[in-house]
PDB file of C-alpha atoms and ligand atoms in Angstrom:
ATOM      1  CA  MET A  97      -0.044  38.957  82.736  1.00 49.00           C
ATOM      2  CA  THR A  98      -3.775  38.933  83.050  1.00 50.00           C
ATOM      3  CA  ILE A  99      -4.720  35.307  82.687  1.00 55.00           C
ATOM      4  CA  VAL A 100      -6.457  34.505  85.942  1.00 52.00           C
ATOM      5  CA  LEU A 101      -3.614  34.012  88.378  1.00 47.00           C
ATOM      6  CA  ASP A 102      -5.736  33.142  91.386  1.00 55.00           C
ATOM      7  CA  ASP A 103      -6.417  29.773  89.790  1.00 67.00           C
ATOM      8  CA  ARG A 104      -3.995  27.676  91.819  1.00 67.00           C
ATOM      9  CA  LYS A 105      -4.065  24.820  89.350  1.00 76.00           C
ATOM     10  CA  LEU A 106      -2.472  26.838  86.546  1.00 80.00           C
ATOM     11  CA  PHE A 107       0.853  25.414  85.443  1.00 79.00           C
ATOM     12  CA  THR A 108       0.994  22.864  88.269  1.00 79.00           C
ATOM     13  CA  ASP A 109       1.717  20.353  85.519  1.00 79.00           C
ATOM     14  CA  GLY A 110       2.657  22.886  82.871  1.00 73.00           C
ATOM     15  CA  HIS A 111       6.136  21.788  81.967  1.00 78.00           C
ATOM     16  CA  HIS A 112       7.488  19.901  79.049  1.00 78.00           C
ATOM     17  CA  HIS A 113      10.083  17.270  79.935  1.00 78.00           C
ATOM     18  CA  ALA A 114      12.949  17.311  77.514  1.00 75.00           C
ATOM     19  CA  GLN A 115      13.543  13.560  77.828  1.00 80.00           C
ATOM     20  CA  ASN A 116      10.152  12.732  76.308  1.00 86.00           C
ATOM     21  CA  ARG A 117      10.302  11.215  72.846  1.00 93.00           C
ATOM     22  CA  VAL A 118       8.862  12.910  69.766  1.00 96.00           C
ATOM     23  CA  LYS A 119       5.766  10.918  68.774  1.00 97.00           C
ATOM     24  CA  ILE A 120       4.507  13.044  65.883  1.00 97.00           C
ATOM     25  CA  ALA A 121       6.592  15.386  63.750  1.00 98.00           C
ATOM     26  CA  VAL A 122       4.777  17.858  61.502  1.00 98.00           C
ATOM     27  CA  LYS A 123       7.136  19.238  58.854  1.00 98.00           C
ATOM     28  CA  ASP A 124       6.464  22.112  56.453  1.00 98.00           C
ATOM     29  CA  VAL A 125       2.776  21.290  56.248  1.00 98.00           C
ATOM     30  CA  ASN A 126       0.564  23.370  53.985  1.00 98.00           C
ATOM     31  CA  LEU A 127      -3.081  22.549  53.475  1.00 98.00           C
ATOM     32  CA  TRP A 128      -5.620  24.024  51.114  1.00 98.00           C
ATOM     33  CA  TYR A 129      -9.365  23.410  50.986  1.00 97.00           C
ATOM     34  CA  GLY A 130     -11.404  23.644  47.778  1.00 96.00           C
ATOM     35  CA  HIS A 131      -8.631  22.563  45.355  1.00 94.00           C
ATOM     36  CA  GLY A 132      -6.352  25.388  46.438  1.00 94.00           C
ATOM     37  CA  GLU A 133      -8.915  28.075  47.182  1.00 95.00           C
ATOM     38  CA  LYS A 134      -8.507  28.347  50.937  1.00 97.00           C
ATOM     39  CA  HIS A 135      -4.992  28.164  52.409  1.00 98.00           C
ATOM     40  CA  ALA A 136      -5.793  26.820  55.883  1.00 98.00           C
ATOM     41  CA  LEU A 137      -2.360  25.706  57.155  1.00 98.00           C
ATOM     42  CA  LYS A 138       0.814  27.610  56.251  1.00 98.00           C
ATOM     43  CA  ASP A 139       4.275  26.076  56.664  1.00 98.00           C
ATOM     44  CA  VAL A 140       3.432  24.407  59.953  1.00 98.00           C
ATOM     45  CA  ASN A 141       6.289  22.737  61.835  1.00 98.00           C
ATOM     46  CA  LEU A 142       5.558  21.110  65.163  1.00 98.00           C
ATOM     47  CA  ASP A 143       6.857  18.261  67.304  1.00 97.00           C
ATOM     48  CA  ILE A 144       4.372  16.462  69.527  1.00 97.00           C
ATOM     49  CA  TYR A 145       5.808  14.455  72.384  1.00 97.00           C
ATOM     50  CA  GLU A 146       4.844  11.110  73.787  1.00 96.00           C
ATOM     51  CA  ARG A 147       3.078  10.854  77.143  1.00 93.00           C
ATOM     52  CA  GLU A 148       2.258  14.483  77.495  1.00 95.00           C
ATOM     53  CA  VAL A 149      -0.613  16.797  76.710  1.00 97.00           C
ATOM     54  CA  THR A 150      -0.208  19.280  73.881  1.00 98.00           C
ATOM     55  CA  ALA A 151      -2.782  22.079  73.696  1.00 98.00           C
ATOM     56  CA  PHE A 152      -3.724  23.787  70.417  1.00 98.00           C
ATOM     57  CA  ILE A 153      -4.972  27.307  71.051  1.00 97.00           C
ATOM     58  CA  GLY A 154      -5.809  30.321  68.921  1.00 96.00           C
ATOM     59  CA  PRO A 155      -8.750  32.310  67.603  1.00 94.00           C
ATOM     60  CA  SER A 156     -11.553  30.471  65.897  1.00 94.00           C
ATOM     61  CA  GLY A 157     -10.856  29.632  62.246  1.00 96.00           C
ATOM     62  CA  CYS A 158      -7.056  29.594  62.630  1.00 97.00           C
ATOM     63  CA  GLY A 159      -6.616  25.946  61.589  1.00 98.00           C
ATOM     64  CA  LYS A 160      -6.576  23.996  64.858  1.00 98.00           C
ATOM     65  CA  THR A 161      -9.161  21.398  63.872  1.00 97.00           C
ATOM     66  CA  THR A 162      -7.651  21.177  60.396  1.00 98.00           C
ATOM     67  CA  LEU A 163      -4.265  20.215  61.801  1.00 98.00           C
ATOM     68  CA  LEU A 164      -5.811  17.768  64.272  1.00 98.00           C
ATOM     69  CA  LYS A 165      -7.552  16.033  61.374  1.00 96.00           C
ATOM     70  CA  CYS A 166      -4.315  15.870  59.389  1.00 96.00           C
ATOM     71  CA  LEU A 167      -2.782  13.827  62.184  1.00 96.00           C
ATOM     72  CA  ASN A 168      -5.207  10.913  61.845  1.00 93.00           C
ATOM     73  CA  ARG A 169      -5.824  11.477  58.128  1.00 92.00           C
ATOM     74  CA  MET A 170      -9.446  12.447  58.660  1.00 91.00           C
ATOM     75  CA  ASN A 171      -9.009  15.140  55.990  1.00 90.00           C
ATOM     76  CA  ASP A 172      -8.624  12.337  53.438  1.00 85.00           C
ATOM     77  CA  GLU A 173     -12.403  12.160  53.440  1.00 85.00           C
ATOM     78  CA  ILE A 174     -12.864  15.761  52.306  1.00 93.00           C
ATOM     79  CA  PRO A 175     -12.855  16.266  48.531  1.00 95.00           C
ATOM     80  CA  GLY A 176     -10.602  19.051  47.254  1.00 96.00           C
ATOM     81  CA  VAL A 177      -8.116  18.980  50.133  1.00 96.00           C
ATOM     82  CA  VAL A 178      -4.503  19.478  49.019  1.00 95.00           C
ATOM     83  CA  LEU A 179      -1.755  18.712  51.488  1.00 95.00           C
ATOM     84  CA  GLU A 180       1.981  19.334  51.166  1.00 95.00           C
ATOM     85  CA  GLY A 181       4.754  18.511  53.586  1.00 96.00           C
ATOM     86  CA  SER A 182       5.127  15.491  55.808  1.00 95.00           C
ATOM     87  CA  ILE A 183       3.792  14.140  59.059  1.00 96.00           C
ATOM     88  CA  THR A 184       5.674  11.319  60.687  1.00 95.00           C
ATOM     89  CA  VAL A 185       4.463   9.165  63.539  1.00 95.00           C
ATOM     90  CA  ASP A 186       7.189   7.132  65.228  1.00 94.00           C
ATOM     91  CA  GLY A 187       9.403   8.180  62.331  1.00 93.00           C
ATOM     92  CA  LYS A 188       7.124   6.889  59.543  1.00 91.00           C
ATOM     93  CA  ASN A 189       5.551   9.275  57.030  1.00 91.00           C
ATOM     94  CA  ILE A 190       1.809   8.742  57.313  1.00 91.00           C
ATOM     95  CA  TYR A 191       1.179  10.276  53.902  1.00 87.00           C
ATOM     96  CA  ASP A 192       3.457   7.776  52.204  1.00 83.00           C
ATOM     97  CA  ARG A 193       1.343   6.050  49.583  1.00 79.00           C
ATOM     98  CA  HIS A 194       2.082   2.647  51.086  1.00 77.00           C
ATOM     99  CA  PHE A 195       0.545   3.716  54.357  1.00 78.00           C
ATOM    100  CA  GLU A 196      -2.809   2.087  55.062  1.00 81.00           C
ATOM    101  CA  ALA A 197      -5.125   4.857  56.336  1.00 78.00           C
ATOM    102  CA  CYS A 198      -7.726   2.611  58.006  1.00 79.00           C
ATOM    103  CA  GLU A 199      -5.206   0.569  59.899  1.00 80.00           C
ATOM    104  CA  TYR A 200      -3.458   3.774  60.822  1.00 85.00           C
ATOM    105  CA  ARG A 201      -6.571   5.523  62.200  1.00 85.00           C
ATOM    106  CA  ARG A 202      -6.984   2.736  64.682  1.00 86.00           C
ATOM    107  CA  ARG A 203      -3.986   4.105  66.546  1.00 92.00           C
ATOM    108  CA  PHE A 204      -6.042   7.196  67.383  1.00 94.00           C
ATOM    109  CA  GLY A 205      -8.947   7.966  69.621  1.00 95.00           C
ATOM    110  CA  TRP A 206     -11.127  10.974  68.802  1.00 96.00           C
ATOM    111  CA  VAL A 207     -13.171  12.881  71.359  1.00 96.00           C
ATOM    112  CA  ALA A 208     -15.605  15.361  69.849  1.00 95.00           C
ATOM    113  CA  GLN A 209     -16.787  18.759  70.993  1.00 94.00           C
ATOM    114  CA  VAL A 210     -20.278  17.585  71.884  1.00 95.00           C
ATOM    115  CA  PRO A 211     -20.504  14.187  73.592  1.00 96.00           C
ATOM    116  CA  ASN A 212     -21.736  11.770  70.941  1.00 96.00           C
ATOM    117  CA  PRO A 213     -22.509   8.395  72.530  1.00 97.00           C
ATOM    118  CA  PHE A 214     -24.493   5.917  70.456  1.00 97.00           C
ATOM    119  CA  ALA A 215     -28.152   5.397  71.374  1.00 97.00           C
ATOM    120  CA  LYS A 216     -27.205   2.059  72.900  1.00 97.00           C
ATOM    121  CA  SER A 217     -26.416   0.803  76.371  1.00 98.00           C
ATOM    122  CA  ILE A 218     -23.439   2.092  78.339  1.00 98.00           C
ATOM    123  CA  HIS A 219     -21.812  -1.331  77.966  1.00 97.00           C
ATOM    124  CA  ALA A 220     -22.434  -1.449  74.215  1.00 96.00           C
ATOM    125  CA  ASN A 221     -20.858   1.971  73.686  1.00 97.00           C
ATOM    126  CA  VAL A 222     -17.561   0.851  75.145  1.00 96.00           C
ATOM    127  CA  ALA A 223     -17.731  -2.636  73.622  1.00 95.00           C
ATOM    128  CA  TYR A 224     -18.360  -1.187  70.175  1.00 91.00           C
ATOM    129  CA  GLY A 225     -14.832   0.084  69.558  1.00 83.00           C
ATOM    130  CA  ALA A 226     -13.219  -3.066  70.872  1.00 83.00           C
ATOM    131  CA  ARG A 227     -15.511  -5.224  68.745  1.00 84.00           C
ATOM    132  CA  ILE A 228     -14.878  -3.493  65.430  1.00 79.00           C
ATOM    133  CA  HIS A 229     -11.163  -3.638  66.039  1.00 75.00           C
ATOM    134  CA  GLY A 230     -11.291  -7.257  67.164  1.00 76.00           C
ATOM    135  CA  VAL A 231      -9.376  -6.521  70.344  1.00 73.00           C
ATOM    136  CA  VAL A 232     -11.186  -9.096  72.487  1.00 81.00           C
ATOM    137  CA  ASN A 233     -12.724 -12.563  72.305  1.00 80.00           C
ATOM    138  CA  GLY A 234     -15.804 -13.636  74.192  1.00 86.00           C
ATOM    139  CA  ARG A 235     -18.167 -12.098  76.720  1.00 89.00           C
ATOM    140  CA  ARG A 236     -15.946 -12.470  79.811  1.00 91.00           C
ATOM    141  CA  GLN A 237     -13.009 -10.774  78.168  1.00 91.00           C
ATOM    142  CA  MET A 238     -15.269  -8.058  76.789  1.00 94.00           C
ATOM    143  CA  ASP A 239     -16.816  -7.363  80.212  1.00 95.00           C
ATOM    144  CA  GLY A 240     -13.332  -7.062  81.648  1.00 95.00           C
ATOM    145  CA  LEU A 241     -12.281  -4.620  78.971  1.00 94.00           C
ATOM    146  CA  VAL A 242     -15.451  -2.534  79.375  1.00 96.00           C
ATOM    147  CA  GLU A 243     -14.834  -2.290  83.114  1.00 97.00           C
ATOM    148  CA  ASP A 244     -11.187  -1.414  82.615  1.00 95.00           C
ATOM    149  CA  CYS A 245     -11.988   1.366  80.123  1.00 96.00           C
ATOM    150  CA  LEU A 246     -14.753   2.763  82.340  1.00 97.00           C
ATOM    151  CA  ARG A 247     -12.390   2.746  85.309  1.00 96.00           C
ATOM    152  CA  ARG A 248      -9.695   4.524  83.325  1.00 95.00           C
ATOM    153  CA  ALA A 249     -12.291   7.098  82.263  1.00 95.00           C
ATOM    154  CA  ASN A 250     -13.209   7.628  85.959  1.00 94.00           C
ATOM    155  CA  LEU A 251     -16.786   6.567  85.250  1.00 97.00           C
ATOM    156  CA  TRP A 252     -17.011   3.004  86.572  1.00 98.00           C
ATOM    157  CA  GLU A 253     -18.263   3.802  90.079  1.00 97.00           C
ATOM    158  CA  GLU A 254     -21.084   5.916  88.672  1.00 97.00           C
ATOM    159  CA  VAL A 255     -22.324   3.371  86.135  1.00 98.00           C
ATOM    160  CA  LYS A 256     -21.347  -0.120  87.331  1.00 98.00           C
ATOM    161  CA  ASP A 257     -24.930  -0.928  88.404  1.00 98.00           C
ATOM    162  CA  ARG A 258     -26.558   0.365  85.236  1.00 98.00           C
ATOM    163  CA  LEU A 259     -24.396  -0.871  82.375  1.00 98.00           C
ATOM    164  CA  ASP A 260     -27.445  -1.963  80.397  1.00 98.00           C
ATOM    165  CA  GLU A 261     -29.148   1.414  80.591  1.00 98.00           C
ATOM    166  CA  SER A 262     -29.060   3.755  77.639  1.00 98.00           C
ATOM    167  CA  ALA A 263     -25.980   5.954  77.375  1.00 98.00           C
ATOM    168  CA  LEU A 264     -28.361   8.810  76.662  1.00 97.00           C
ATOM    169  CA  SER A 265     -29.658   8.607  80.255  1.00 97.00           C
ATOM    170  CA  LEU A 266     -26.282   9.898  81.500  1.00 97.00           C
ATOM    171  CA  SER A 267     -25.489  13.548  82.198  1.00 97.00           C
ATOM    172  CA  GLY A 268     -23.431  15.496  79.658  1.00 96.00           C
ATOM    173  CA  GLY A 269     -20.243  15.147  81.679  1.00 96.00           C
ATOM    174  CA  GLN A 270     -20.796  11.408  82.146  1.00 97.00           C
ATOM    175  CA  GLN A 271     -21.504  11.053  78.427  1.00 97.00           C
ATOM    176  CA  GLN A 272     -18.199  12.721  77.591  1.00 96.00           C
ATOM    177  CA  ARG A 273     -16.318  10.407  79.950  1.00 96.00           C
ATOM    178  CA  LEU A 274     -18.177   7.495  78.327  1.00 97.00           C
ATOM    179  CA  CYS A 275     -16.976   8.707  74.927  1.00 97.00           C
ATOM    180  CA  ILE A 276     -13.452   8.760  76.312  1.00 97.00           C
ATOM    181  CA  ALA A 277     -13.929   5.203  77.634  1.00 97.00           C
ATOM    182  CA  ARG A 278     -15.155   4.203  74.153  1.00 96.00           C
ATOM    183  CA  ALA A 279     -12.082   5.815  72.609  1.00 95.00           C
ATOM    184  CA  LEU A 280      -9.841   3.897  75.035  1.00 95.00           C
ATOM    185  CA  SER A 281     -11.399   0.560  74.091  1.00 94.00           C
ATOM    186  CA  THR A 282      -9.417   0.351  70.858  1.00 91.00           C
ATOM    187  CA  GLU A 283      -6.175   0.874  72.778  1.00 91.00           C
ATOM    188  CA  PRO A 284      -5.153   4.027  70.918  1.00 95.00           C
ATOM    189  CA  GLU A 285      -1.636   5.419  71.206  1.00 96.00           C
ATOM    190  CA  ILE A 286      -2.786   8.963  70.559  1.00 97.00           C
ATOM    191  CA  ILE A 287      -5.964  10.681  71.754  1.00 98.00           C
ATOM    192  CA  LEU A 288      -7.224  13.723  69.875  1.00 98.00           C
ATOM    193  CA  MET A 289      -9.749  15.983  71.597  1.00 98.00           C
ATOM    194  CA  ASP A 290     -11.439  18.862  69.817  1.00 97.00           C
ATOM    195  CA  GLU A 291     -12.754  21.238  72.512  1.00 97.00           C
ATOM    196  CA  PRO A 292     -13.956  18.305  74.645  1.00 97.00           C
ATOM    197  CA  CYS A 293     -15.347  20.468  77.445  1.00 96.00           C
ATOM    198  CA  SER A 294     -17.065  23.181  75.475  1.00 94.00           C
ATOM    199  CA  ALA A 295     -20.510  21.674  76.104  1.00 94.00           C
ATOM    200  CA  LEU A 296     -19.871  20.869  79.785  1.00 94.00           C
ATOM    201  CA  ASP A 297     -20.511  22.712  83.046  1.00 94.00           C
ATOM    202  CA  PRO A 298     -17.553  23.659  85.310  1.00 93.00           C
ATOM    203  CA  GLN A 299     -17.877  20.592  87.537  1.00 94.00           C
ATOM    204  CA  ALA A 300     -17.972  18.176  84.601  1.00 94.00           C
ATOM    205  CA  THR A 301     -15.136  20.109  82.964  1.00 95.00           C
ATOM    206  CA  MET A 302     -12.997  19.657  86.064  1.00 94.00           C
ATOM    207  CA  MET A 303     -13.568  15.905  86.013  1.00 94.00           C
ATOM    208  CA  VAL A 304     -12.603  15.643  82.347  1.00 95.00           C
ATOM    209  CA  GLU A 305      -9.500  17.761  82.972  1.00 96.00           C
ATOM    210  CA  GLU A 306      -8.433  15.439  85.802  1.00 95.00           C
ATOM    211  CA  LEU A 307      -8.938  12.522  83.483  1.00 95.00           C
ATOM    212  CA  ILE A 308      -6.805  14.135  80.759  1.00 96.00           C
ATOM    213  CA  GLY A 309      -4.022  14.494  83.310  1.00 95.00           C
ATOM    214  CA  GLU A 310      -4.217  10.747  83.983  1.00 95.00           C
ATOM    215  CA  LEU A 311      -4.443   9.704  80.334  1.00 96.00           C
ATOM    216  CA  LYS A 312      -1.031  11.073  79.535  1.00 95.00           C
ATOM    217  CA  ALA A 313       0.605   8.311  81.579  1.00 94.00           C
ATOM    218  CA  ARG A 314      -0.211   5.911  78.723  1.00 94.00           C
ATOM    219  CA  HIS A 315      -1.147   8.069  75.743  1.00 96.00           C
ATOM    220  CA  THR A 316      -0.042  11.037  73.715  1.00 97.00           C
ATOM    221  CA  VAL A 317      -2.857  13.565  74.112  1.00 98.00           C
ATOM    222  CA  ILE A 318      -3.671  16.589  71.965  1.00 98.00           C
ATOM    223  CA  ILE A 319      -6.443  18.904  73.051  1.00 98.00           C
ATOM    224  CA  ILE A 320      -7.908  21.880  71.250  1.00 98.00           C
ATOM    225  CA  THR A 321      -9.330  24.375  73.683  1.00 96.00           C
ATOM    226  CA  HIS A 322     -10.633  27.915  73.496  1.00 91.00           C
ATOM    227  CA  ASN A 323     -10.208  28.122  77.254  1.00 91.00           C
ATOM    228  CA  LEU A 324      -6.730  29.453  78.059  1.00 92.00           C
ATOM    229  CA  GLN A 325      -6.974  28.489  81.714  1.00 93.00           C
ATOM    230  CA  GLN A 326      -7.749  24.961  80.616  1.00 95.00           C
ATOM    231  CA  ALA A 327      -4.647  24.867  78.428  1.00 96.00           C
ATOM    232  CA  ALA A 328      -2.635  26.183  81.372  1.00 94.00           C
ATOM    233  CA  ARG A 329      -4.110  23.562  83.709  1.00 95.00           C
ATOM    234  CA  VAL A 330      -3.848  20.437  81.585  1.00 96.00           C
ATOM    235  CA  SER A 331      -1.064  20.793  79.029  1.00 96.00           C
ATOM    236  CA  GLN A 332       2.684  20.517  79.167  1.00 96.00           C
ATOM    237  CA  ARG A 333       3.185  22.029  75.716  1.00 96.00           C
ATOM    238  CA  THR A 334       1.124  24.556  73.834  1.00 97.00           C
ATOM    239  CA  ALA A 335       0.919  25.491  70.167  1.00 98.00           C
ATOM    240  CA  PHE A 336      -0.605  28.858  69.277  1.00 98.00           C
ATOM    241  CA  PHE A 337      -2.162  29.294  65.832  1.00 98.00           C
ATOM    242  CA  HIS A 338      -3.178  32.442  64.031  1.00 97.00           C
ATOM    243  CA  LEU A 339      -4.670  32.603  60.527  1.00 97.00           C
ATOM    244  CA  GLY A 340      -3.242  29.230  59.529  1.00 98.00           C
ATOM    245  CA  ASN A 341       0.229  29.983  60.900  1.00 98.00           C
ATOM    246  CA  LEU A 342       1.752  28.272  63.901  1.00 98.00           C
ATOM    247  CA  MET A 343       3.001  31.410  65.632  1.00 98.00           C
ATOM    248  CA  GLU A 344       4.647  29.884  68.693  1.00 97.00           C
ATOM    249  CA  SER A 345       4.969  26.532  70.403  1.00 97.00           C
ATOM    250  CA  GLY A 346       6.743  25.295  73.501  1.00 95.00           C
ATOM    251  CA  ASP A 347       6.568  24.639  77.205  1.00 94.00           C
ATOM    252  CA  THR A 348       3.118  25.806  78.337  1.00 95.00           C
ATOM    253  CA  GLN A 349       4.129  28.006  81.240  1.00 94.00           C
ATOM    254  CA  THR A 350       6.938  29.644  79.261  1.00 94.00           C
ATOM    255  CA  LEU A 351       4.613  30.344  76.360  1.00 95.00           C
ATOM    256  CA  PHE A 352       1.918  31.904  78.524  1.00 94.00           C
ATOM    257  CA  VAL A 353       4.180  33.899  80.785  1.00 93.00           C
ATOM    258  CA  HIS A 354       6.631  35.024  78.108  1.00 95.00           C
ATOM    259  CA  PRO A 355       4.727  35.208  74.827  1.00 95.00           C
ATOM    260  CA  GLU A 356       7.001  36.371  72.035  1.00 96.00           C
ATOM    261  CA  THR A 357       4.618  37.418  69.287  1.00 96.00           C
ATOM    262  CA  ARG A 358       2.227  40.328  69.469  1.00 96.00           C
ATOM    263  CA  GLN A 359      -0.597  38.000  68.431  1.00 95.00           C
ATOM    264  CA  LEU A 360      -0.053  35.668  71.404  1.00 95.00           C
ATOM    265  CA  LYS A 361       0.369  38.600  73.791  1.00 94.00           C
ATOM    266  CA  ASP A 362      -2.963  39.964  72.607  1.00 93.00           C
ATOM    267  CA  PHE A 363      -4.544  36.528  72.835  1.00 93.00           C
ATOM    268  CA  VAL A 364      -3.474  35.771  76.408  1.00 90.00           C
ATOM    269  CA  THR A 365      -4.387  39.226  77.625  1.00 87.00           C
ATOM    270  CA  GLY A 366      -7.816  38.907  76.074  1.00 83.00           C
ATOM    271  CA  ASN A 367      -7.412  41.723  73.570  1.00 78.00           C
ATOM    272  CA  TYR A 368      -9.119  39.547  71.064  1.00 64.00           C
ATOM    273  CA  GLY A 369     -10.304  36.005  70.839  1.00 51.00           C
TER     274      GLY A 369
HETATM  275  N1  ADP B 606     -14.229  21.506  54.814  1.00 62.31           N
HETATM  276  C1  ADP B 606     -13.817  22.782  54.654  1.00 62.31           C
HETATM  277  N2  ADP B 606     -13.906  23.391  53.454  1.00 62.31           N
HETATM  278  C2  ADP B 606     -13.472  24.663  53.263  1.00 62.31           C
HETATM  279  N3  ADP B 606     -12.938  25.419  54.244  1.00 62.31           N
HETATM  280  C3  ADP B 606     -12.835  24.877  55.460  1.00 62.31           C
HETATM  281  C4  ADP B 606     -13.265  23.529  55.742  1.00 62.31           C
HETATM  282  N4  ADP B 606     -13.036  23.268  57.049  1.00 62.31           N
HETATM  283  C5  ADP B 606     -12.488  24.393  57.568  1.00 62.31           C
HETATM  284  N5  ADP B 606     -12.361  25.359  56.626  1.00 62.31           N
HETATM  285  C6  ADP B 606     -11.776  26.699  56.804  1.00 62.31           C
HETATM  286  O1  ADP B 606     -10.414  26.556  57.181  1.00 62.31           O
HETATM  287  C7  ADP B 606     -10.075  27.500  58.208  1.00 62.31           C
HETATM  288  C8  ADP B 606      -9.600  26.758  59.445  1.00 62.31           C
HETATM  289  O2  ADP B 606     -10.698  26.051  60.006  1.00 62.31           O
HETATM  290  P1  ADP B 606     -10.570  25.164  61.309  1.00 62.31           P
HETATM  291  O3  ADP B 606      -9.389  24.282  61.207  1.00 62.31           O
HETATM  292  O4  ADP B 606     -11.873  24.512  61.526  1.00 62.31           O
HETATM  293  O5  ADP B 606     -10.314  26.284  62.435  1.00 62.31           O
HETATM  294  P2  ADP B 606     -10.364  26.194  64.038  1.00 62.31           P
HETATM  295  O6  ADP B 606     -10.524  24.784  64.422  1.00 62.31           O
HETATM  296  O7  ADP B 606      -9.087  26.808  64.497  1.00 62.31           O
HETATM  297  O8  ADP B 606     -11.529  27.042  64.456  1.00 62.31           O
HETATM  298  C9  ADP B 606     -11.315  28.339  58.447  1.00 62.31           C
HETATM  299  O9  ADP B 606     -11.214  29.500  57.664  1.00 62.31           O
HETATM  300  C10 ADP B 606     -12.439  27.443  57.948  1.00 62.31           C
HETATM  301  O10 ADP B 606     -13.523  28.202  57.484  1.00 62.31           O
HETATM  302 MG1   MG B 607     -12.101  23.888  65.456  1.00 62.31          MG
END
């Protein structure tokens, strides 16, 4: 194996625990863009477990973001998307026509590739999510929630004396942790992260990775990453995609150390990316 083995943090937390409950079950999912023109997901079957981190890896354009957006029904917004198959969360089919998409999306937090705080104060960024979802009443309760979310995002100590300053005055890494704090403010069950560290330097990346490790105590976390070492450091399960197919999924260390398909072998040995 040639993934960097001198990184001592690889696989320290890289094991799936069989007793964890399935939170999301993706069954026979096919997705086409452009009214059937582009077949972006092909017969995808995947279980995602509660209170662990699942990493989606694979070459660019293989369908990772597409599947992530199926999970919180973000693809509903795109005209011409055709979806077949089923996705259940806690056993309920989220594409059932009785399912209320807005109410449903509230159960998710989304962390984007590039930190995207609002041009408002640090406090207002975190309060925003809680306010639109009506999670709290009154200033005291809101301040408490803002502090709690900032603490859980490992940002409180750095910002507690400047909550009224603009979020845009923070560094990139702090902004991304603020976006995570904002995502936490709606009390999501599931946190979706699409390459959350791709715009961050190594130090900031390390802090976000530590945070991801902590988030799984209370949330189901899915992270897309193009960084294999990152997947090996933060995830317990990994799903490898290739040209719209889910080629392999399972316990992270097992998948990396004993890849079964030629495509994954090539991918982990850096023969293409
Ligand atoms: N809105 C869209 N309309 C048409 N094709 C799309 C759209 N979004 C993504 N695609 C295509 O679907 C495939 C999968 O894309 P994506 O899920 O973004 O890949 P990844 O996240 O793995 O890089 C790619 O070929 C991409 O060009
Ligand atoms: Mg993507």
